[in-house]
Amino acid sequence: MRRGSYHIQDHSAESNLFAQRAIISLFFIGSLMLLLIGNLFYLQISSYNSYQTRSNENRIKVQPIQPNRGVIKDLNGKILAGNEPTFSLEIIPEQIANMDETLAEIGQIIEISDEQIKVFKRAIKYRRRFKGMPLKSKLTDKEVALFSVHQHKFSGVSIEARLARHYPYGEYFTHGVGYVGKINKKDLQRLDDTGQLKNYAATRSIGKIGIERYYESQLHGITGSQEVEVNHRSRVLRQLSVTPPVTGTDLHLAIDVDLQIKAKEIMGDNMGAIIAMDPRDGALLTFYSNPTYDPNLFVNGISQKEYSKIIGSKDKPMLNRVTQGQYPPASTIKPQLGLLALDKGLITVDTTIWDPGYWRIPNIEVQRRFRDWKPQGHGHVNLLMSIKQSCDIFYYDLAYRLGIDNISEFGSKFGFGDYTGVDVFEESTAIMPSRAWKKARFKESWYKGDTISIGIGQGYWTATPVQLAMSTAALVNRGQIVEPRLVTGITKNGVYQATATKHRNPVVLNNDKHWDVILDAMYQTVNASDGTARTAFKDAVYSSAGKTGTAQLFGLDEDEEYNVEDVAERYRDNAMYVGFAPYESPSIVIVVALENAGGGGSHAAPIARKILDLYFGLGLAGKRDLTNTTLPPVDAN
Amino acid sequence: MVKTENERRRSSIWFRFHIDVPLMLAILTLMLLSVFVVYSAGGQNIHMALRQVFRLGIGLGVLLIVAQVSPFFYQRWAPHIFVVGVCLLVAVLLFGDMGKGAQRWLNLGVTKFQPSEIMKLSLPMMMAWFLSKYTLPPSTKNTFFSFCIIAIPTLLIAKQPDLGTSLLVASSGFFALFLAGLRFRILFGLGALFAAFLPILWFYLMHAYQKQRVLTFLNPESDPLGSGYHIIQSKIAIGSGGFQGKGWLQGTQSQLEFLPERHTDFIFSVFSEEFGFIGVLLLLAVYAFIIIRGTIIAIRAQEGFTKILAGSLTLTFFVYLFVNIGMVSGLMPVVGVPLPLVSYGGTSIVTLMASFGILMAISTNKRLLAA
């Protein structure tokens, strides 16, 4: 065959050609192999460290661990703010394909309100999507069990146990202890500004008001961290190392739970404040503002409905009346004014004036009558009588003669018109009026007439109950100014340490005997047969002293009669009382302020009496040992 | 002495059953390795490993059967098989099932089947048949016809679209042509033409996802969580393996599932992470051994058809290897090509084993010309 022979003829040539091409191919393959190997060498040997690092960055994540928040305890070590394990249903948004569907499915197993869904959806907009976000907090045992059965159907949804803040005594301590709430944008900004943001990496709640806010940095503790191995879905597989968090500092108050509870009961429907303070070291013994509300509502995010109810109430429960309630101090400041006049030499203990029931500014054409609370007047009145019977005319005259500058300066020394330094941020300075203040506030000069009402603690003068407590303690301490404080000790790393009392520049008199005159007058107010607080304190088993006050909120024309029945409730008089006990060696100063209640002697003093009765009745009088600074008042356990 | 050795070989039981022992040992080595790496890559899933064993078993069976068939059978039927293969590819485009955004599968009722796999064997056969009919090197006219033969299945597969397979099929045809003695003038001319064609390919023929792959290849860090994720994680896996590797089952990139497509296309990354540079060198040595052995078989083959077929299959095997490793280590854009004989997956193993079967048949069926 031609073709066959042709084929055979060329066979060897073709074989050589093929072999040549095969060898060329092998060389080509060899060089490409070297290219691969070179590249692998580059990756695995030259760049090993960099890829090793990146591989570890993939799998090792540092997670912050939330520290346990310090607890807040009462005088007896009872927990006022503690941490309770709670179960919450949490969702990691990143792992949910269809959020609405998932929420609907969960809703068929355990009840989820529209409100909860709304809050949840709003929250996930601002959070990192791979972090769990609570949908429903405080699950009941039944709900936990119900969901656990269906857990397998929901990836990215889980029940998380965590410690949540709990206030066992709820509304009794709201304004003092305060509460924590979810960290919001403003909190984040503040944390960022103070460089604390990193320490809050695992924290969800932050103190919002009260002690919880004031002592936030101490209560919070130090966030720990753990290195964990995660898979590509950020699921934690195991712990590699851990730096444990440091538990926050515990805080101790001098408030006795039982007394505080009684304070609320005694207040009843009255709006106002009760504050009791140990004049020796400024420790607050009662701190109650009425009306109040449940702080536990805020811990896990309050519902819009509940919040509207609180914020919308015309009784303003969120107002801390102890520190923010600005009341005319009324006659409760008469002791200070009397003291000032006495020490300035304007009067002596024997100076008397004639009280016909009204007073006029001398030497002025257009005469306005300033009236005494007692229409017929007190007749001849000296300093002692002016205090125990609370004569207004005496103080119109004194105020007129002292002038606003003296009064303002002296009042300021007692702490009026300024923050007391009490350890809550919700405090108002109230107003200690002065020429400068009026100029700044109203762009008007001070008129002589303005000074007259100041004499009876009204007009422009307002004070907070905590200021009254501080100024009354200043009288008790004969000029020593002690700042009030809720926290009296801390336990840090298991060691108790009493916190130091803060003092201010004392009020110094020309003659120290003047203190005794005033304190005696206050004693007479309570104990003398014609004292304004006599009825309220009848048959008390302890000795006490005090001063009543009744602030008119309703301006009467000079001929009008004040008639309780005719005056709308919100224009009724504020009742005030300041007092202290025992008279010989005071360990408690009490201030009661009641809004629109009526007279101080008839309404505020009886409440103060009840508190003092309990204070002595419960055996609290000798309980506080001020010399001890390193042992907690009572062991918590 | 050569003759005696040849005689000894021919009388051995292996020769009788058409087994090329060195090639077989290398293949078995890779298979054994495959089971271990698949077990690790599949998250230590014993069922996955067992399925791989099963598939490799089937592949081995196919190899043994194919090896018994005389190469001349293929030579006789090459054009017919090719025509049927092309028809099936057309059928896929018309009636095929969709899977992962591409039309690759033909549903035969009982089983699904990928006609492009047939073409991996059929095109080299067709080329070998066509080229060996004429004197080598091929004339310009025959070269032109050859390119037409290559173009038909390549374009049909690219249309599915299955870039990886069309690349493999095209290169198998091209290697046949090269081995047959394609003139260098034409080769370089075509190279220049291809370069000129690239912009057309880019702007008119490539799908958006294919373009994205190329862009990602050029700069994977531009989209580390999106299209660049695969390649970045793969490079991290390979690089973090270092010299010794992290150890079997100890690769964090693979075990913690940062690496996608671990048991299929990216199995080389798993291997590199766990066995390191030293393991990679040994693996490449086994592959190199197979390629050299295949080339020797091709050179020793006595017919133009068997030479070209054996050579083409061997070189295509290298393309598998190069494209896969190049892809996972960032040298090439991501195209879906498995690591031959190691990646988890049925069809590619069967096709590869069949091609080794053909190689063995060629190695052990030598018509004695003198006789």
mmCIF file with all atom_site columns, C-alpha atoms in Angstrom, chain B residues 204-350:
data_model
loop_
_atom_site.group_PDB
_atom_site.id
_atom_site.type_symbol
_atom_site.label_atom_id
_atom_site.label_alt_id
_atom_site.label_comp_id
_atom_site.label_asym_id
_atom_site.label_entity_id
_atom_site.label_seq_id
_atom_site.pdbx_PDB_ins_code
_atom_site.Cartn_x
_atom_site.Cartn_y
_atom_site.Cartn_z
_atom_site.occupancy
_atom_site.B_iso_or_equiv
_atom_site.pdbx_formal_charge
_atom_site.auth_seq_id
_atom_site.auth_comp_id
_atom_site.auth_asym_id
_atom_site.auth_atom_id
_atom_site.pdbx_PDB_model_num
ATOM 1   C CA . TYR B 1 204 ? -18.156 41.157 24.229 1.00 0.00 ? 204 TYR B CA 1
ATOM 2   C CA . LEU B 1 205 ? -17.781 37.569 25.290 1.00 0.00 ? 205 LEU B CA 1
ATOM 3   C CA . MET B 1 206 ? -17.108 37.396 29.002 1.00 0.00 ? 206 MET B CA 1
ATOM 4   C CA . HIS B 1 207 ? -19.892 37.312 31.544 1.00 0.00 ? 207 HIS B CA 1
ATOM 5   C CA . ALA B 1 208 ? -19.967 39.896 34.293 1.00 0.00 ? 208 ALA B CA 1
ATOM 6   C CA . TYR B 1 209 ? -19.071 37.311 36.916 1.00 0.00 ? 209 TYR B CA 1
ATOM 7   C CA . GLN B 1 210 ? -16.111 36.182 34.860 1.00 0.00 ? 210 GLN B CA 1
ATOM 8   C CA . LYS B 1 211 ? -14.866 39.746 34.516 1.00 0.00 ? 211 LYS B CA 1
ATOM 9   C CA . GLN B 1 212 ? -15.303 40.173 38.243 1.00 0.00 ? 212 GLN B CA 1
ATOM 10  C CA . ARG B 1 213 ? -13.137 37.131 38.807 1.00 0.00 ? 213 ARG B CA 1
ATOM 11  C CA . VAL B 1 214 ? -10.389 38.612 36.704 1.00 0.00 ? 214 VAL B CA 1
ATOM 12  C CA . LEU B 1 215 ? -10.626 41.945 38.473 1.00 0.00 ? 215 LEU B CA 1
ATOM 13  C CA . THR B 1 216 ? -10.607 40.216 41.827 1.00 0.00 ? 216 THR B CA 1
ATOM 14  C CA . PHE B 1 217 ? -7.595  38.233 40.749 1.00 0.00 ? 217 PHE B CA 1
ATOM 15  C CA . LEU B 1 218 ? -5.750  41.400 39.887 1.00 0.00 ? 218 LEU B CA 1
ATOM 16  C CA . ASN B 1 219 ? -6.535  42.960 43.244 1.00 0.00 ? 219 ASN B CA 1
ATOM 17  C CA . PRO B 1 220 ? -8.286  40.661 45.719 1.00 0.00 ? 220 PRO B CA 1
ATOM 18  C CA . GLU B 1 221 ? -7.838  43.092 48.637 1.00 0.00 ? 221 GLU B CA 1
ATOM 19  C CA . SER B 1 222 ? -10.135 45.599 46.918 1.00 0.00 ? 222 SER B CA 1
ATOM 20  C CA . ASP B 1 223 ? -13.115 43.620 48.151 1.00 0.00 ? 223 ASP B CA 1
ATOM 21  C CA . PRO B 1 224 ? -11.898 41.440 51.015 1.00 0.00 ? 224 PRO B CA 1
ATOM 22  C CA . LEU B 1 225 ? -15.362 40.426 52.228 1.00 0.00 ? 225 LEU B CA 1
ATOM 23  C CA . GLY B 1 226 ? -16.943 40.057 48.803 1.00 0.00 ? 226 GLY B CA 1
ATOM 24  C CA . SER B 1 227 ? -15.421 38.725 45.620 1.00 0.00 ? 227 SER B CA 1
ATOM 25  C CA . GLY B 1 228 ? -11.889 38.826 47.020 1.00 0.00 ? 228 GLY B CA 1
ATOM 26  C CA . TYR B 1 229 ? -12.796 36.741 50.063 1.00 0.00 ? 229 TYR B CA 1
ATOM 27  C CA . HIS B 1 230 ? -12.100 33.323 48.529 1.00 0.00 ? 230 HIS B CA 1
ATOM 28  C CA . ILE B 1 231 ? -8.670  34.118 47.239 1.00 0.00 ? 231 ILE B CA 1
ATOM 29  C CA . ILE B 1 232 ? -7.594  36.069 50.317 1.00 0.00 ? 232 ILE B CA 1
ATOM 30  C CA . GLN B 1 233 ? -8.657  33.298 52.674 1.00 0.00 ? 233 GLN B CA 1
ATOM 31  C CA . SER B 1 234 ? -6.976  30.758 50.417 1.00 0.00 ? 234 SER B CA 1
ATOM 32  C CA . LYS B 1 235 ? -3.686  32.643 50.424 1.00 0.00 ? 235 LYS B CA 1
ATOM 33  C CA . ILE B 1 236 ? -3.897  33.033 54.195 1.00 0.00 ? 236 ILE B CA 1
ATOM 34  C CA . ALA B 1 237 ? -4.451  29.280 54.495 1.00 0.00 ? 237 ALA B CA 1
ATOM 35  C CA . ILE B 1 238 ? -1.504  28.453 52.256 1.00 0.00 ? 238 ILE B CA 1
ATOM 36  C CA . GLY B 1 239 ? 0.813   31.078 53.715 1.00 0.00 ? 239 GLY B CA 1
ATOM 37  C CA . SER B 1 240 ? 0.023   30.267 57.326 1.00 0.00 ? 240 SER B CA 1
ATOM 38  C CA . GLY B 1 241 ? 0.926   26.636 56.659 1.00 0.00 ? 241 GLY B CA 1
ATOM 39  C CA . GLY B 1 242 ? 4.563   27.686 56.604 1.00 0.00 ? 242 GLY B CA 1
ATOM 40  C CA . PHE B 1 243 ? 7.304   25.158 56.124 1.00 0.00 ? 243 PHE B CA 1
ATOM 41  C CA . GLN B 1 244 ? 5.931   22.249 58.131 1.00 0.00 ? 244 GLN B CA 1
ATOM 42  C CA . GLY B 1 245 ? 2.224   22.952 58.063 1.00 0.00 ? 245 GLY B CA 1
ATOM 43  C CA . LYS B 1 246 ? -0.153  23.052 61.000 1.00 0.00 ? 246 LYS B CA 1
ATOM 44  C CA . GLY B 1 247 ? -0.661  19.312 60.943 1.00 0.00 ? 247 GLY B CA 1
ATOM 45  C CA . TRP B 1 248 ? -3.437  17.102 59.681 1.00 0.00 ? 248 TRP B CA 1
ATOM 46  C CA . LEU B 1 249 ? -6.848  18.273 60.976 1.00 0.00 ? 249 LEU B CA 1
ATOM 47  C CA . GLN B 1 250 ? -5.119  21.255 62.568 1.00 0.00 ? 250 GLN B CA 1
ATOM 48  C CA . GLY B 1 251 ? -5.569  23.840 59.834 1.00 0.00 ? 251 GLY B CA 1
ATOM 49  C CA . THR B 1 252 ? -7.516  26.691 61.405 1.00 0.00 ? 252 THR B CA 1
ATOM 50  C CA . GLN B 1 253 ? -8.466  28.282 58.113 1.00 0.00 ? 253 GLN B CA 1
ATOM 51  C CA . SER B 1 254 ? -10.100 25.077 56.965 1.00 0.00 ? 254 SER B CA 1
ATOM 52  C CA . GLN B 1 255 ? -11.347 23.589 60.237 1.00 0.00 ? 255 GLN B CA 1
ATOM 53  C CA . LEU B 1 256 ? -12.963 26.863 61.332 1.00 0.00 ? 256 LEU B CA 1
ATOM 54  C CA . GLU B 1 257 ? -14.417 27.276 57.854 1.00 0.00 ? 257 GLU B CA 1
ATOM 55  C CA . PHE B 1 258 ? -12.815 30.557 56.930 1.00 0.00 ? 258 PHE B CA 1
ATOM 56  C CA . LEU B 1 259 ? -11.819 28.915 53.677 1.00 0.00 ? 259 LEU B CA 1
ATOM 57  C CA . PRO B 1 260 ? -14.679 28.445 51.220 1.00 0.00 ? 260 PRO B CA 1
ATOM 58  C CA . GLU B 1 261 ? -15.060 25.475 48.839 1.00 0.00 ? 261 GLU B CA 1
ATOM 59  C CA . ARG B 1 262 ? -12.635 23.607 51.035 1.00 0.00 ? 262 ARG B CA 1
ATOM 60  C CA . HIS B 1 263 ? -13.229 20.064 49.851 1.00 0.00 ? 263 HIS B CA 1
ATOM 61  C CA . THR B 1 264 ? -13.593 20.904 46.156 1.00 0.00 ? 264 THR B CA 1
ATOM 62  C CA . ASP B 1 265 ? -11.711 23.615 44.278 1.00 0.00 ? 265 ASP B CA 1
ATOM 63  C CA . PHE B 1 266 ? -9.748  24.898 47.277 1.00 0.00 ? 266 PHE B CA 1
ATOM 64  C CA . ILE B 1 267 ? -8.580  21.558 48.642 1.00 0.00 ? 267 ILE B CA 1
ATOM 65  C CA . PHE B 1 268 ? -5.001  22.429 47.757 1.00 0.00 ? 268 PHE B CA 1
ATOM 66  C CA . SER B 1 269 ? -5.196  25.305 50.267 1.00 0.00 ? 269 SER B CA 1
ATOM 67  C CA . VAL B 1 270 ? -6.315  22.863 52.944 1.00 0.00 ? 270 VAL B CA 1
ATOM 68  C CA . PHE B 1 271 ? -3.446  20.562 52.078 1.00 0.00 ? 271 PHE B CA 1
ATOM 69  C CA . SER B 1 272 ? -0.931  23.419 52.064 1.00 0.00 ? 272 SER B CA 1
ATOM 70  C CA . GLU B 1 273 ? -2.153  24.744 55.394 1.00 0.00 ? 273 GLU B CA 1
ATOM 71  C CA . GLU B 1 274 ? -1.941  21.397 57.111 1.00 0.00 ? 274 GLU B CA 1
ATOM 72  C CA . PHE B 1 275 ? 1.182   19.959 55.456 1.00 0.00 ? 275 PHE B CA 1
ATOM 73  C CA . GLY B 1 276 ? 3.174   23.078 54.686 1.00 0.00 ? 276 GLY B CA 1
ATOM 74  C CA . PHE B 1 277 ? 5.742   23.784 52.023 1.00 0.00 ? 277 PHE B CA 1
ATOM 75  C CA . ILE B 1 278 ? 7.382   20.405 52.492 1.00 0.00 ? 278 ILE B CA 1
ATOM 76  C CA . GLY B 1 279 ? 4.061   18.640 51.865 1.00 0.00 ? 279 GLY B CA 1
ATOM 77  C CA . VAL B 1 280 ? 3.442   20.787 48.826 1.00 0.00 ? 280 VAL B CA 1
ATOM 78  C CA . LEU B 1 281 ? 6.829   19.855 47.368 1.00 0.00 ? 281 LEU B CA 1
ATOM 79  C CA . LEU B 1 282 ? 6.120   16.164 47.864 1.00 0.00 ? 282 LEU B CA 1
ATOM 80  C CA . LEU B 1 283 ? 2.675   16.495 46.315 1.00 0.00 ? 283 LEU B CA 1
ATOM 81  C CA . LEU B 1 284 ? 4.067   18.344 43.314 1.00 0.00 ? 284 LEU B CA 1
ATOM 82  C CA . ALA B 1 285 ? 6.719   15.655 43.021 1.00 0.00 ? 285 ALA B CA 1
ATOM 83  C CA . VAL B 1 286 ? 4.026   12.991 42.695 1.00 0.00 ? 286 VAL B CA 1
ATOM 84  C CA . TYR B 1 287 ? 2.244   15.059 40.058 1.00 0.00 ? 287 TYR B CA 1
ATOM 85  C CA . ALA B 1 288 ? 5.528   15.656 38.228 1.00 0.00 ? 288 ALA B CA 1
ATOM 86  C CA . PHE B 1 289 ? 6.168   11.926 38.313 1.00 0.00 ? 289 PHE B CA 1
ATOM 87  C CA . ILE B 1 290 ? 2.779   11.240 36.711 1.00 0.00 ? 290 ILE B CA 1
ATOM 88  C CA . ILE B 1 291 ? 3.409   13.824 34.019 1.00 0.00 ? 291 ILE B CA 1
ATOM 89  C CA . ILE B 1 292 ? 6.861   12.496 33.245 1.00 0.00 ? 292 ILE B CA 1
ATOM 90  C CA . ARG B 1 293 ? 5.547   8.947  33.194 1.00 0.00 ? 293 ARG B CA 1
ATOM 91  C CA . GLY B 1 294 ? 2.718   9.986  30.864 1.00 0.00 ? 294 GLY B CA 1
ATOM 92  C CA . THR B 1 295 ? 5.193   11.717 28.580 1.00 0.00 ? 295 THR B CA 1
ATOM 93  C CA . ILE B 1 296 ? 7.400   8.628  28.498 1.00 0.00 ? 296 ILE B CA 1
ATOM 94  C CA . ILE B 1 297 ? 4.374   6.514  27.575 1.00 0.00 ? 297 ILE B CA 1
ATOM 95  C CA . ALA B 1 298 ? 3.576   8.979  24.806 1.00 0.00 ? 298 ALA B CA 1
ATOM 96  C CA . ILE B 1 299 ? 7.125   8.953  23.457 1.00 0.00 ? 299 ILE B CA 1
ATOM 97  C CA . ARG B 1 300 ? 7.290   5.163  23.582 1.00 0.00 ? 300 ARG B CA 1
ATOM 98  C CA . ALA B 1 301 ? 3.962   4.763  21.831 1.00 0.00 ? 301 ALA B CA 1
ATOM 99  C CA . GLN B 1 302 ? 4.392   3.566  18.313 1.00 0.00 ? 302 GLN B CA 1
ATOM 100 C CA . GLU B 1 303 ? 1.530   5.122  16.446 1.00 0.00 ? 303 GLU B CA 1
ATOM 101 C CA . GLY B 1 304 ? 0.929   8.801  15.691 1.00 0.00 ? 304 GLY B CA 1
ATOM 102 C CA . PHE B 1 305 ? -2.571  8.472  17.141 1.00 0.00 ? 305 PHE B CA 1
ATOM 103 C CA . THR B 1 306 ? -1.482  6.962  20.434 1.00 0.00 ? 306 THR B CA 1
ATOM 104 C CA . LYS B 1 307 ? 1.477   9.302  20.781 1.00 0.00 ? 307 LYS B CA 1
ATOM 105 C CA . ILE B 1 308 ? -0.625  12.379 20.268 1.00 0.00 ? 308 ILE B CA 1
ATOM 106 C CA . LEU B 1 309 ? -3.487  11.090 22.424 1.00 0.00 ? 309 LEU B CA 1
ATOM 107 C CA . ALA B 1 310 ? -1.225  10.063 25.304 1.00 0.00 ? 310 ALA B CA 1
ATOM 108 C CA . GLY B 1 311 ? 0.737   13.302 25.106 1.00 0.00 ? 311 GLY B CA 1
ATOM 109 C CA . SER B 1 312 ? -2.372  15.441 24.970 1.00 0.00 ? 312 SER B CA 1
ATOM 110 C CA . LEU B 1 313 ? -3.969  13.694 27.944 1.00 0.00 ? 313 LEU B CA 1
ATOM 111 C CA . THR B 1 314 ? -0.782  14.043 29.963 1.00 0.00 ? 314 THR B CA 1
ATOM 112 C CA . LEU B 1 315 ? -0.324  17.711 29.210 1.00 0.00 ? 315 LEU B CA 1
ATOM 113 C CA . THR B 1 316 ? -3.981  18.394 29.930 1.00 0.00 ? 316 THR B CA 1
ATOM 114 C CA . PHE B 1 317 ? -3.489  16.740 33.288 1.00 0.00 ? 317 PHE B CA 1
ATOM 115 C CA . PHE B 1 318 ? -0.810  19.313 33.944 1.00 0.00 ? 318 PHE B CA 1
ATOM 116 C CA . VAL B 1 319 ? -3.180  22.104 32.947 1.00 0.00 ? 319 VAL B CA 1
ATOM 117 C CA . TYR B 1 320 ? -5.611  20.851 35.605 1.00 0.00 ? 320 TYR B CA 1
ATOM 118 C CA . LEU B 1 321 ? -2.880  20.991 38.130 1.00 0.00 ? 321 LEU B CA 1
ATOM 119 C CA . PHE B 1 322 ? -1.473  24.326 37.101 1.00 0.00 ? 322 PHE B CA 1
ATOM 120 C CA . VAL B 1 323 ? -4.795  26.108 36.811 1.00 0.00 ? 323 VAL B CA 1
ATOM 121 C CA . ASN B 1 324 ? -6.009  24.794 40.157 1.00 0.00 ? 324 ASN B CA 1
ATOM 122 C CA . ILE B 1 325 ? -2.874  25.546 42.137 1.00 0.00 ? 325 ILE B CA 1
ATOM 123 C CA . GLY B 1 326 ? -2.308  28.800 40.275 1.00 0.00 ? 326 GLY B CA 1
ATOM 124 C CA . MET B 1 327 ? -5.855  29.816 41.089 1.00 0.00 ? 327 MET B CA 1
ATOM 125 C CA . VAL B 1 328 ? -5.824  29.040 44.805 1.00 0.00 ? 328 VAL B CA 1
ATOM 126 C CA . SER B 1 329 ? -2.410  30.589 45.312 1.00 0.00 ? 329 SER B CA 1
ATOM 127 C CA . GLY B 1 330 ? -3.320  33.803 43.533 1.00 0.00 ? 330 GLY B CA 1
ATOM 128 C CA . LEU B 1 331 ? -1.381  33.343 40.287 1.00 0.00 ? 331 LEU B CA 1
ATOM 129 C CA . MET B 1 332 ? -4.495  33.029 38.163 1.00 0.00 ? 332 MET B CA 1
ATOM 130 C CA . PRO B 1 333 ? -8.064  34.221 38.278 1.00 0.00 ? 333 PRO B CA 1
ATOM 131 C CA . VAL B 1 334 ? -10.544 31.889 39.925 1.00 0.00 ? 334 VAL B CA 1
ATOM 132 C CA . VAL B 1 335 ? -11.799 29.327 37.418 1.00 0.00 ? 335 VAL B CA 1
ATOM 133 C CA . GLY B 1 336 ? -13.583 26.243 38.622 1.00 0.00 ? 336 GLY B CA 1
ATOM 134 C CA . VAL B 1 337 ? -10.998 23.536 38.091 1.00 0.00 ? 337 VAL B CA 1
ATOM 135 C CA . PRO B 1 338 ? -10.551 20.821 40.719 1.00 0.00 ? 338 PRO B CA 1
ATOM 136 C CA . LEU B 1 339 ? -7.196  19.566 41.927 1.00 0.00 ? 339 LEU B CA 1
ATOM 137 C CA . PRO B 1 340 ? -6.865  16.379 39.889 1.00 0.00 ? 340 PRO B CA 1
ATOM 138 C CA . LEU B 1 341 ? -7.516  13.170 41.839 1.00 0.00 ? 341 LEU B CA 1
ATOM 139 C CA . VAL B 1 342 ? -7.588  14.983 45.195 1.00 0.00 ? 342 VAL B CA 1
ATOM 140 C CA . SER B 1 343 ? -10.630 17.258 45.087 1.00 0.00 ? 343 SER B CA 1
ATOM 141 C CA . TYR B 1 344 ? -13.933 15.855 46.239 1.00 0.00 ? 344 TYR B CA 1
ATOM 142 C CA . GLY B 1 345 ? -16.276 15.301 43.345 1.00 0.00 ? 345 GLY B CA 1
ATOM 143 C CA . GLY B 1 346 ? -17.492 12.545 41.078 1.00 0.00 ? 346 GLY B CA 1
ATOM 144 C CA . THR B 1 347 ? -17.412 13.447 37.433 1.00 0.00 ? 347 THR B CA 1
ATOM 145 C CA . SER B 1 348 ? -13.932 14.850 37.248 1.00 0.00 ? 348 SER B CA 1
ATOM 146 C CA . ILE B 1 349 ? -12.461 11.820 38.976 1.00 0.00 ? 349 ILE B CA 1
ATOM 147 C CA . VAL B 1 350 ? -14.161 9.428  36.560 1.00 0.00 ? 350 VAL B CA 1
#
